[in-house]
Amino acid sequence: MQYPSPPNQQRYYEQVWDLARQVPYGRVVTYGQIAQRISAPAGVDPQEYKAWSPRWVGDAMAACPDDVPWQRVINAQGKISARPGAQRQRRLLEAEGIVFVNDKVDLKRYQWPGPGHVEEPRQATLF
DNA sequence: CGCTTGACCGGAA
DNA sequence: ATTCCGGCCAAGC
């Protein structure tokens, strides 16, 4: 497949890394989510930005500095994108307390920002 | 130089 | 639920 890159790629990547660094321990974000939080670079058609930016975020993550918690960025299906190293990513997330069911995490529960975890339905404590 | 190859996503079939 | 499709640049070999 063939796809465009952002103008000023390096600066775009840095914006991605800055956002990724804000994801707390035990939480995840999606590529598209990070892309949405970065405004389309000047000269990029909004429609085109919407189409390609999630991939750009993926490209940025592939080249991220060591201080970025790269393991917390996953795809919009709640899965780890296939590649060599995917298994290591899963281990790191599990070590943060994240549970995988059928190779997928519950985004409602772990996606950041958000509540952080879904309270179990609890019966009112009766006296 | 000319290939090849990419951490994605949403809508349609 | 699953597969297919469009989106059309730049780094590395």
PDB file of C-alpha atoms (C1' of nucleotides) in Angstrom:
ATOM      1  CA  MET A   1       0.000   0.000   0.000  1.00  0.00           C
ATOM      2  CA  GLN A   2       0.971   3.559  -0.531  1.00  0.00           C
ATOM      3  CA  TYR A   3       0.201   6.551   1.650  1.00  0.00           C
ATOM      4  CA  PRO A   4       1.194  10.164   2.241  1.00  0.00           C
ATOM      5  CA  SER A   5       3.187  11.541   5.104  1.00  0.00           C
ATOM      6  CA  PRO A   6       2.588  14.725   7.050  1.00  0.00           C
ATOM      7  CA  PRO A   7       4.435  17.828   5.995  1.00  0.00           C
ATOM      8  CA  ASN A   8       7.092  18.459   8.623  1.00  0.00           C
ATOM      9  CA  GLN A   9       7.037  14.871   9.715  1.00  0.00           C
ATOM     10  CA  GLN A  10       9.470  15.289  12.573  1.00  0.00           C
ATOM     11  CA  ARG A  11       7.376  17.921  14.267  1.00  0.00           C
ATOM     12  CA  TYR A  12       4.228  15.884  13.833  1.00  0.00           C
ATOM     13  CA  TYR A  13       5.925  12.912  15.442  1.00  0.00           C
ATOM     14  CA  GLU A  14       6.960  15.002  18.412  1.00  0.00           C
ATOM     15  CA  GLN A  15       3.373  16.031  18.983  1.00  0.00           C
ATOM     16  CA  VAL A  16       2.398  12.371  18.936  1.00  0.00           C
ATOM     17  CA  TRP A  17       5.099  11.455  21.441  1.00  0.00           C
ATOM     18  CA  ASP A  18       4.112  14.305  23.747  1.00  0.00           C
ATOM     19  CA  LEU A  19       0.554  13.020  23.881  1.00  0.00           C
ATOM     20  CA  ALA A  20       1.639   9.419  24.328  1.00  0.00           C
ATOM     21  CA  ARG A  21       3.782  10.455  27.295  1.00  0.00           C
ATOM     22  CA  GLN A  22       0.641  11.720  29.024  1.00  0.00           C
ATOM     23  CA  VAL A  23      -1.076   8.356  29.061  1.00  0.00           C
ATOM     24  CA  PRO A  24      -1.087   7.074  32.654  1.00  0.00           C
ATOM     25  CA  TYR A  25       0.134   3.698  33.792  1.00  0.00           C
ATOM     26  CA  GLY A  26      -2.508   1.038  33.290  1.00  0.00           C
ATOM     27  CA  ARG A  27      -4.397   2.993  30.625  1.00  0.00           C
ATOM     28  CA  VAL A  28      -4.411   2.972  26.818  1.00  0.00           C
ATOM     29  CA  VAL A  29      -5.229   5.239  23.891  1.00  0.00           C
ATOM     30  CA  THR A  30      -5.800   4.458  20.229  1.00  0.00           C
ATOM     31  CA  TYR A  31      -3.811   5.709  17.258  1.00  0.00           C
ATOM     32  CA  GLY A  32      -6.850   7.518  15.926  1.00  0.00           C
ATOM     33  CA  GLN A  33      -7.493   9.098  19.288  1.00  0.00           C
ATOM     34  CA  ILE A  34      -4.050  10.661  19.374  1.00  0.00           C
ATOM     35  CA  ALA A  35      -4.480  11.776  15.777  1.00  0.00           C
ATOM     36  CA  GLN A  36      -7.730  13.534  16.643  1.00  0.00           C
ATOM     37  CA  ARG A  37      -6.070  15.456  19.394  1.00  0.00           C
ATOM     38  CA  ILE A  38      -3.537  16.927  16.991  1.00  0.00           C
ATOM     39  CA  SER A  39      -4.848  19.570  14.613  1.00  0.00           C
ATOM     40  CA  ALA A  40      -4.298  19.041  10.902  1.00  0.00           C
ATOM     41  CA  PRO A  41      -0.984  20.617   9.859  1.00  0.00           C
ATOM     42  CA  ALA A  42      -1.301  23.684   7.666  1.00  0.00           C
ATOM     43  CA  GLY A  43      -1.847  22.731   4.074  1.00  0.00           C
ATOM     44  CA  VAL A  44      -3.397  19.366   4.836  1.00  0.00           C
ATOM     45  CA  ASP A  45      -7.008  18.985   3.818  1.00  0.00           C
ATOM     46  CA  PRO A  46      -9.102  18.057   6.881  1.00  0.00           C
ATOM     47  CA  GLN A  47     -10.641  15.158   5.020  1.00  0.00           C
ATOM     48  CA  GLU A  48      -7.238  13.832   4.088  1.00  0.00           C
ATOM     49  CA  TYR A  49      -5.992  14.359   7.602  1.00  0.00           C
ATOM     50  CA  LYS A  50      -8.823  12.283   8.972  1.00  0.00           C
ATOM     51  CA  ALA A  51      -8.015   9.518   6.517  1.00  0.00           C
ATOM     52  CA  TRP A  52      -4.292   9.262   7.088  1.00  0.00           C
ATOM     53  CA  SER A  53      -3.411  10.640  10.477  1.00  0.00           C
ATOM     54  CA  PRO A  54      -3.954   7.392  12.405  1.00  0.00           C
ATOM     55  CA  ARG A  55      -1.274   5.792  10.248  1.00  0.00           C
ATOM     56  CA  TRP A  56       0.991   8.759  10.822  1.00  0.00           C
ATOM     57  CA  VAL A  57       0.595   8.169  14.520  1.00  0.00           C
ATOM     58  CA  GLY A  58       1.583   4.569  13.971  1.00  0.00           C
ATOM     59  CA  ASP A  59       4.633   5.694  12.055  1.00  0.00           C
ATOM     60  CA  ALA A  60       5.520   8.052  14.884  1.00  0.00           C
ATOM     61  CA  MET A  61       5.234   5.266  17.434  1.00  0.00           C
ATOM     62  CA  ALA A  62       7.518   3.082  15.349  1.00  0.00           C
ATOM     63  CA  ALA A  63      10.209   5.715  15.788  1.00  0.00           C
ATOM     64  CA  CYS A  64       9.512   6.871  19.328  1.00  0.00           C
ATOM     65  CA  PRO A  65      12.206   7.762  21.876  1.00  0.00           C
ATOM     66  CA  ASP A  66      12.825   5.479  24.845  1.00  0.00           C
ATOM     67  CA  ASP A  67      10.960   7.647  27.327  1.00  0.00           C
ATOM     68  CA  VAL A  68       7.641   7.179  25.545  1.00  0.00           C
ATOM     69  CA  PRO A  69       5.274   4.511  26.956  1.00  0.00           C
ATOM     70  CA  TRP A  70       4.652   3.155  23.474  1.00  0.00           C
ATOM     71  CA  GLN A  71       2.927   0.037  24.767  1.00  0.00           C
ATOM     72  CA  ARG A  72      -0.102   2.099  25.799  1.00  0.00           C
ATOM     73  CA  VAL A  73      -0.992   2.998  22.219  1.00  0.00           C
ATOM     74  CA  ILE A  74      -3.178   0.362  20.563  1.00  0.00           C
ATOM     75  CA  ASN A  75      -5.643   0.196  17.683  1.00  0.00           C
ATOM     76  CA  ALA A  76      -9.279   1.212  17.567  1.00  0.00           C
ATOM     77  CA  GLN A  77     -10.423  -2.385  17.951  1.00  0.00           C
ATOM     78  CA  GLY A  78      -8.766  -2.592  21.318  1.00  0.00           C
ATOM     79  CA  LYS A  79      -6.130  -4.910  19.915  1.00  0.00           C
ATOM     80  CA  ILE A  80      -2.397  -4.758  19.512  1.00  0.00           C
ATOM     81  CA  SER A  81      -1.495  -4.159  15.900  1.00  0.00           C
ATOM     82  CA  ALA A  82       0.288  -7.176  14.432  1.00  0.00           C
ATOM     83  CA  ARG A  83       4.034  -6.913  14.108  1.00  0.00           C
ATOM     84  CA  PRO A  84       7.121  -8.446  15.611  1.00  0.00           C
ATOM     85  CA  GLY A  85       7.104  -7.138  19.168  1.00  0.00           C
ATOM     86  CA  ALA A  86       3.356  -7.370  19.628  1.00  0.00           C
ATOM     87  CA  GLN A  87       3.722 -10.058  22.229  1.00  0.00           C
ATOM     88  CA  ARG A  88       6.101  -7.941  24.244  1.00  0.00           C
ATOM     89  CA  GLN A  89       3.616  -5.080  24.114  1.00  0.00           C
ATOM     90  CA  ARG A  90       0.925  -7.345  25.470  1.00  0.00           C
ATOM     91  CA  ARG A  91       3.142  -8.521  28.321  1.00  0.00           C
ATOM     92  CA  LEU A  92       3.938  -4.932  29.273  1.00  0.00           C
ATOM     93  CA  LEU A  93       0.258  -3.998  29.351  1.00  0.00           C
ATOM     94  CA  GLU A  94      -0.656  -7.086  31.340  1.00  0.00           C
ATOM     95  CA  ALA A  95       2.064  -6.133  33.778  1.00  0.00           C
ATOM     96  CA  GLU A  96       0.184  -2.835  34.200  1.00  0.00           C
ATOM     97  CA  GLY A  97      -2.910  -4.762  35.173  1.00  0.00           C
ATOM     98  CA  ILE A  98      -4.676  -4.674  31.818  1.00  0.00           C
ATOM     99  CA  VAL A  99      -6.712  -7.768  31.015  1.00  0.00           C
ATOM    100  CA  PHE A 100      -6.963  -9.209  27.504  1.00  0.00           C
ATOM    101  CA  VAL A 101      -9.974 -11.221  26.388  1.00  0.00           C
ATOM    102  CA  ASN A 102      -9.656 -12.809  22.950  1.00  0.00           C
ATOM    103  CA  ASP A 103      -6.542 -10.714  22.275  1.00  0.00           C
ATOM    104  CA  LYS A 104      -8.554  -7.588  22.946  1.00  0.00           C
ATOM    105  CA  VAL A 105      -8.862  -5.132  25.804  1.00  0.00           C
ATOM    106  CA  ASP A 106     -12.062  -3.455  26.913  1.00  0.00           C
ATOM    107  CA  LEU A 107     -11.585   0.104  25.719  1.00  0.00           C
ATOM    108  CA  LYS A 108     -14.533   1.311  27.773  1.00  0.00           C
ATOM    109  CA  ARG A 109     -12.583   0.290  30.788  1.00  0.00           C
ATOM    110  CA  TYR A 110      -8.997   1.158  29.960  1.00  0.00           C
ATOM    111  CA  GLN A 111      -9.108   3.960  27.405  1.00  0.00           C
ATOM    112  CA  TRP A 112      -7.719   7.258  28.589  1.00  0.00           C
ATOM    113  CA  PRO A 113      -9.081   9.805  29.223  1.00  0.00           C
ATOM    114  CA  GLY A 114     -12.136   8.336  30.841  1.00  0.00           C
ATOM    115  CA  PRO A 115     -13.386   6.915  34.115  1.00  0.00           C
ATOM    116  CA  GLY A 116     -10.547   4.471  34.322  1.00  0.00           C
ATOM    117  CA  HIS A 117     -12.556   1.486  35.201  1.00  0.00           C
ATOM    118  CA  VAL A 118     -16.149   0.465  35.192  1.00  0.00           C
ATOM    119  CA  GLU A 119     -17.636   0.006  38.603  1.00  0.00           C
ATOM    120  CA  GLU A 120     -19.192  -3.372  39.093  1.00  0.00           C
ATOM    121  CA  PRO A 121     -22.915  -3.055  39.497  1.00  0.00           C
ATOM    122  CA  ARG A 122     -23.256  -3.160  43.205  1.00  0.00           C
ATOM    123  CA  GLN A 123     -26.190  -3.807  45.393  1.00  0.00           C
ATOM    124  CA  ALA A 124     -27.086  -1.049  47.736  1.00  0.00           C
ATOM    125  CA  THR A 125     -25.673  -1.854  51.105  1.00  0.00           C
ATOM    126  CA  LEU A 126     -28.656  -2.550  53.242  1.00  0.00           C
ATOM    127  CA  PHE A 127     -28.765  -2.173  56.965  1.00  0.00           C
TER     128      PHE A 127
ATOM    129  C1'  DC B   1      18.154   5.972  -9.593  1.00  0.00           C
ATOM    130  C1'  DG B   2      13.688   2.467  -9.051  1.00  0.00           C
ATOM    131  C1'  DC B   3      11.370  -0.537  -6.298  1.00  0.00           C
ATOM    132  C1'  DT B   4       9.324  -1.970  -1.569  1.00  0.00           C
ATOM    133  C1'  DT B   5       7.279  -1.321   2.460  1.00  0.00           C
ATOM    134  C1'  DG B   6       4.822   0.621   6.186  1.00  0.00           C
ATOM    135  C1'  DA B   7       2.171   0.560  15.116  1.00  0.00           C
ATOM    136  C1'  DC B   8      -4.649   2.819  10.903  1.00  0.00           C
ATOM    137  C1'  DC B   9      -9.608   3.601  10.441  1.00  0.00           C
ATOM    138  C1'  DG B  10     -14.376   3.784   9.023  1.00  0.00           C
ATOM    139  C1'  DG B  11     -17.687   2.630   5.841  1.00  0.00           C
ATOM    140  C1'  DA B  12     -19.354  -0.698   2.336  1.00  0.00           C
ATOM    141  C1'  DA B  13     -20.163  -5.377   0.724  1.00  0.00           C
TER     142       DA B  13
ATOM    143  C1'  DA C   1     -19.102 -11.229  12.350  1.00  0.00           C
ATOM    144  C1'  DT C   2     -15.571 -10.803   8.440  1.00  0.00           C
ATOM    145  C1'  DT C   3     -13.318  -9.135   4.347  1.00  0.00           C
ATOM    146  C1'  DC C   4     -12.395  -5.401   1.106  1.00  0.00           C
ATOM    147  C1'  DC C   5     -11.442  -0.666  -0.139  1.00  0.00           C
ATOM    148  C1'  DG C   6      -9.847   4.141  -0.412  1.00  0.00           C
ATOM    149  C1'  DG C   7      -6.787   7.429   1.407  1.00  0.00           C
ATOM    150  C1'  DC C   8      -1.706   8.324  -2.460  1.00  0.00           C
ATOM    151  C1'  DC C   9       4.266  10.115   0.877  1.00  0.00           C
ATOM    152  C1'  DA C  10       9.168   9.144   2.363  1.00  0.00           C
ATOM    153  C1'  DA C  11      12.839   6.308   4.119  1.00  0.00           C
ATOM    154  C1'  DG C  12      15.617   2.290   3.253  1.00  0.00           C
ATOM    155  C1'  DC C  13      17.666  -1.079   0.387  1.00  0.00           C
TER     156       DC C  13
END
